[in-house]
Short mmCIF file of C-alpha atoms in Angstrom, two decimals:
data_model
loop_
_atom_site.label_atom_id
_atom_site.label_comp_id
_atom_site.label_asym_id
_atom_site.label_seq_id
_atom_site.Cartn_x
_atom_site.Cartn_y
_atom_site.Cartn_z
CA UNK A 1 3.71 9.86 14.52
CA UNK A 2 4.36 6.90 12.23
CA UNK A 3 3.31 3.60 13.76
CA UNK A 4 5.19 1.59 11.14
CA UNK A 5 8.71 2.65 10.24
CA UNK A 6 11.21 1.50 7.67
CA UNK A 7 14.37 3.27 8.73
CA UNK A 8 16.43 2.47 5.65
CA UNK A 9 15.22 4.45 2.62
CA UNK A 10 17.46 2.44 0.32
CA UNK A 11 19.52 -0.74 0.16
CA UNK A 12 21.99 -1.94 -2.44
CA UNK A 13 22.88 -5.62 -2.73
CA UNK A 14 24.91 -7.74 -5.14
CA UNK A 15 23.05 -10.31 -7.21
CA UNK A 16 23.03 -13.71 -5.53
CA UNK A 17 23.54 -12.30 -2.03
CA UNK A 18 20.94 -11.93 0.71
CA UNK A 19 18.76 -8.81 0.97
CA UNK A 20 17.42 -7.95 4.41
CA UNK A 21 14.74 -5.29 4.71
CA UNK A 22 13.68 -4.15 8.16
CA UNK A 23 10.49 -2.75 9.64
CA UNK A 24 9.64 -1.56 13.16
CA UNK A 25 6.23 -0.88 14.64
CA UNK A 26 4.95 0.77 17.80
CA UNK A 27 1.28 -0.27 18.04
CA UNK A 28 0.86 -3.39 20.19
CA UNK A 29 -2.56 -3.98 18.63
CA UNK A 30 -1.01 -4.92 15.27
CA UNK A 31 -1.32 -8.67 14.83
CA UNK A 32 -0.90 -9.20 11.11
CA UNK A 33 1.92 -7.96 8.92
CA UNK A 34 2.41 -7.79 5.17
CA UNK A 35 5.08 -6.90 2.65
CA UNK A 36 4.22 -5.26 -0.65
CA UNK A 37 6.52 -4.73 -3.62
CA UNK A 38 6.22 -1.78 -5.97
CA UNK A 39 7.78 -1.19 -9.36
CA UNK A 40 7.88 2.34 -10.88
CA UNK A 41 4.61 3.49 -12.46
CA UNK A 42 2.75 0.47 -11.05
CA UNK A 43 0.66 -0.14 -7.98
CA UNK A 44 1.99 -2.18 -5.04
CA UNK A 45 1.59 -5.95 -5.23
CA UNK A 46 1.29 -8.30 -2.29
CA UNK A 47 4.42 -10.32 -1.56
CA UNK A 48 4.16 -12.18 1.73
CA UNK A 49 2.46 -11.91 5.11
CA UNK A 50 2.75 -13.21 8.67
CA UNK A 51 0.39 -13.54 11.58
CA UNK A 52 1.51 -12.63 15.09
CA UNK A 53 1.04 -16.24 16.17
CA UNK A 54 4.05 -17.15 14.02
CA UNK A 55 7.62 -15.96 14.02
CA UNK A 56 8.52 -17.02 10.48
CA UNK A 57 6.82 -17.46 7.14
CA UNK A 58 8.54 -18.62 3.99
CA UNK A 59 7.56 -18.47 0.32
CA UNK A 60 10.24 -19.48 -2.12
CA UNK A 61 13.10 -16.99 -1.97
CA UNK A 62 11.20 -14.74 0.44
CA UNK A 63 11.07 -15.20 4.22
CA UNK A 64 9.53 -12.88 6.76
CA UNK A 65 10.62 -12.99 10.39
CA UNK A 66 8.62 -11.47 13.25
CA UNK A 67 10.05 -10.55 16.66
CA UNK A 68 7.04 -9.47 18.71
CA UNK A 69 8.98 -8.55 21.82
CA UNK A 70 11.11 -6.15 19.80
CA UNK A 71 8.18 -5.06 17.61
CA UNK A 72 10.34 -5.76 14.60
CA UNK A 73 9.97 -7.69 11.39
CA UNK A 74 12.29 -8.32 8.52
CA UNK A 75 12.06 -9.59 4.96
CA UNK A 76 14.86 -11.79 3.67
CA UNK A 77 15.36 -12.38 -0.05
CA UNK A 78 17.75 -15.20 -0.92
CA UNK A 79 19.26 -15.20 -3.46
CA UNK A 80 18.62 -11.65 -4.62
CA UNK A 81 17.98 -11.13 -8.33
CA UNK A 82 18.04 -7.94 -10.46
CA UNK A 83 14.28 -8.30 -10.96
CA UNK A 84 13.85 -7.84 -7.21
CA UNK A 85 14.87 -4.20 -7.57
CA UNK A 86 11.81 -2.28 -6.40
CA UNK A 87 10.40 -0.38 -3.45
CA UNK A 88 9.25 -2.62 -0.61
CA UNK A 89 6.56 -1.52 1.83
CA UNK A 90 5.89 -3.07 5.18
CA UNK A 91 2.25 -2.87 6.36
CA UNK A 92 0.43 -3.82 9.55
CA UNK A 93 -3.15 -4.58 10.52
CA UNK A 94 -4.93 -4.38 13.87
CA UNK A 95 -8.05 -5.98 12.40
CA UNK A 96 -10.69 -4.55 10.12
CA UNK A 97 -10.03 -3.13 6.66
CA UNK A 98 -7.28 -0.63 7.52
CA UNK A 99 -3.62 -1.22 6.80
CA UNK A 100 -0.85 1.03 8.15
CA UNK A 101 2.14 1.28 5.82
CA UNK A 102 5.76 2.10 6.41
CA UNK A 103 7.60 4.65 4.27
CA UNK A 104 9.21 2.06 2.01
CA UNK A 105 12.73 0.85 1.25
CA UNK A 106 14.17 1.03 -2.26
CA UNK A 107 16.11 -2.15 -3.01
CA UNK A 108 18.67 -2.14 -5.80
CA UNK A 109 20.14 -5.51 -6.81
CA UNK A 110 23.27 -5.07 -8.89
CA UNK A 111 24.23 -7.71 -11.49
CA UNK B 1 -9.64 -9.32 -16.31
CA UNK B 2 -8.32 -5.77 -16.16
CA UNK B 3 -8.11 -5.90 -12.35
CA UNK B 4 -8.13 -2.41 -10.84
CA UNK B 5 -7.99 0.54 -13.23
CA UNK B 6 -7.68 4.24 -12.46
CA UNK B 7 -8.58 7.30 -14.52
CA UNK B 8 -6.78 9.59 -15.24
CA UNK B 9 -3.12 8.59 -14.98
CA UNK B 10 -1.86 12.17 -14.65
CA UNK B 11 -3.50 15.50 -13.86
CA UNK B 12 -2.37 19.03 -13.12
CA UNK B 13 -4.77 21.32 -11.26
CA UNK B 14 -4.67 24.88 -10.10
CA UNK B 15 -5.39 25.68 -6.46
CA UNK B 16 -9.12 25.80 -5.89
CA UNK B 17 -10.09 23.63 -8.85
CA UNK B 18 -12.08 20.46 -8.38
CA UNK B 19 -11.73 17.03 -9.90
CA UNK B 20 -12.84 13.43 -9.56
CA UNK B 21 -10.62 10.37 -9.74
CA UNK B 22 -12.30 7.20 -10.93
CA UNK B 23 -11.44 3.69 -9.79
CA UNK B 24 -12.97 0.61 -11.37
CA UNK B 25 -12.54 -3.07 -10.52
CA UNK B 26 -13.83 -6.12 -12.36
CA UNK B 27 -13.15 -8.73 -9.67
CA UNK B 28 -16.51 -8.38 -7.89
CA UNK B 29 -14.73 -7.22 -4.74
CA UNK B 30 -16.74 -5.85 -1.82
CA UNK B 31 -14.05 -3.62 -0.33
CA UNK B 32 -12.45 -0.65 -2.04
CA UNK B 33 -9.88 1.84 -0.79
CA UNK B 34 -8.25 5.13 -1.72
CA UNK B 35 -4.66 5.80 -0.61
CA UNK B 36 -2.22 8.60 -1.18
CA UNK B 37 1.53 8.05 -1.39
CA UNK B 38 3.96 10.77 -0.44
CA UNK B 39 7.78 10.50 -0.30
CA UNK B 40 8.92 8.83 2.93
CA UNK B 41 5.35 8.49 4.19
CA UNK B 42 4.33 5.27 2.54
CA UNK B 43 0.68 4.83 1.65
CA UNK B 44 -1.95 6.47 3.83
CA UNK B 45 -5.61 5.51 3.70
CA UNK B 46 -7.94 8.36 2.73
CA UNK B 47 -11.36 6.67 2.59
CA UNK B 48 -12.65 3.17 2.11
CA UNK B 49 -15.88 1.36 1.34
CA UNK B 50 -17.13 -1.98 2.67
CA UNK B 51 -19.78 -2.36 -0.02
CA UNK B 52 -21.99 -0.57 -2.52
CA UNK B 53 -23.50 2.58 -1.04
CA UNK B 54 -21.12 2.70 1.94
CA UNK B 55 -18.09 4.85 2.70
CA UNK B 56 -15.90 5.40 5.74
CA UNK B 57 -13.04 7.69 6.73
CA UNK B 58 -9.47 6.51 6.81
CA UNK B 59 -6.36 8.08 8.27
CA UNK B 60 -6.28 11.30 6.17
CA UNK B 61 -9.82 12.08 4.95
CA UNK B 62 -9.83 15.89 5.15
CA UNK B 63 -10.29 17.67 1.82
CA UNK B 64 -11.61 14.55 0.05
CA UNK B 65 -15.02 13.03 -0.56
CA UNK B 66 -15.91 9.63 -1.97
CA UNK B 67 -18.87 7.79 -3.40
CA UNK B 68 -19.62 4.13 -4.14
CA UNK B 69 -22.81 4.17 -6.17
CA UNK B 70 -21.93 0.96 -8.01
CA UNK B 71 -20.07 -2.02 -6.57
CA UNK B 72 -17.38 -1.88 -9.24
CA UNK B 73 -16.65 1.86 -8.98
CA UNK B 74 -15.18 4.04 -6.23
CA UNK B 75 -14.84 7.77 -6.89
CA UNK B 76 -12.52 10.16 -5.06
CA UNK B 77 -13.38 13.86 -5.23
CA UNK B 78 -11.39 16.96 -4.46
CA UNK B 79 -13.77 19.91 -4.15
CA UNK B 80 -11.14 22.63 -3.82
CA UNK B 81 -7.65 21.37 -4.55
CA UNK B 82 -4.70 22.56 -2.46
CA UNK B 83 -0.94 22.18 -3.09
CA UNK B 84 -0.80 19.82 -0.07
CA UNK B 85 -2.88 17.38 -2.11
CA UNK B 86 -0.10 16.95 -4.64
CA UNK B 87 0.54 13.23 -4.42
CA UNK B 88 0.21 9.87 -6.12
CA UNK B 89 -3.21 8.34 -5.49
CA UNK B 90 -3.77 4.60 -5.46
CA UNK B 91 -7.03 2.75 -5.47
CA UNK B 92 -7.24 -0.81 -4.17
CA UNK B 93 -9.87 -3.49 -3.75
CA UNK B 94 -10.27 -6.73 -1.84
CA UNK B 95 -12.88 -9.46 -1.62
CA UNK B 96 -12.72 -9.60 2.16
CA UNK B 97 -11.47 -7.16 4.79
CA UNK B 98 -8.05 -6.70 6.29
CA UNK B 99 -5.96 -9.74 7.09
CA UNK B 100 -8.51 -12.07 5.57
CA UNK B 101 -7.63 -11.04 2.06
CA UNK B 102 -5.12 -9.34 -0.17
CA UNK B 103 -5.62 -5.83 -1.45
CA UNK B 104 -5.12 -5.41 -5.19
CA UNK B 105 -3.88 -2.01 -6.30
CA UNK B 106 -4.40 0.05 -9.41
CA UNK B 107 -1.49 1.72 -11.25
CA UNK B 108 -1.97 5.11 -9.59
CA UNK B 109 -2.85 8.68 -10.54
CA UNK B 110 -0.17 11.35 -10.26
CA UNK B 111 -1.79 14.63 -9.25
CA UNK B 112 -0.02 17.98 -9.11
CA UNK B 113 -1.74 21.02 -7.62
CA UNK B 114 -0.11 24.33 -8.52
#
């Protein structure tokens, strides 16, 4: 049973518009959340994170929102650029070295 | 700095064969990890190490063994490969554990078991 789920396998967005990627989790012990970005034939790279004591974290065009009561987080990319086309993984931590990843969402930003 | 490197990049095995995947990092990181990525499943942790000479089981350890004889290297072994082990394998490292630090990933090894 997956504890971190990304229910949209793919998302297509026009360049310049907002991309919203969603992630749901079931484990109440998760208190730190991360987003990783992955290009083909490369390993994932860290994008942005948020602690459960916050409900929003922003870094340039990327913002992550956390709704603890709904066990839901989302990644907003504004404005979207063609170079943002990649697979995005949501991950969660309950402490210690282990991360639990979602299945990923493939984002395609069309020029 | 090369970061995290993995050898080989691709490999095809027959059922029952054995092989070792090598991960090397030049960032002096204490923590190292082996993940597998399968379609729709994301990345799942196989084994990890919190320092030279240590190893620990992750979420899906069965069928794999690991060793960390040197701080910079983390080896993943398959003693008797099975088709269910067809996957893309990623190694990662971090200076600190979990939320305290970012994990840096290698480029991956695509393994096919026939």
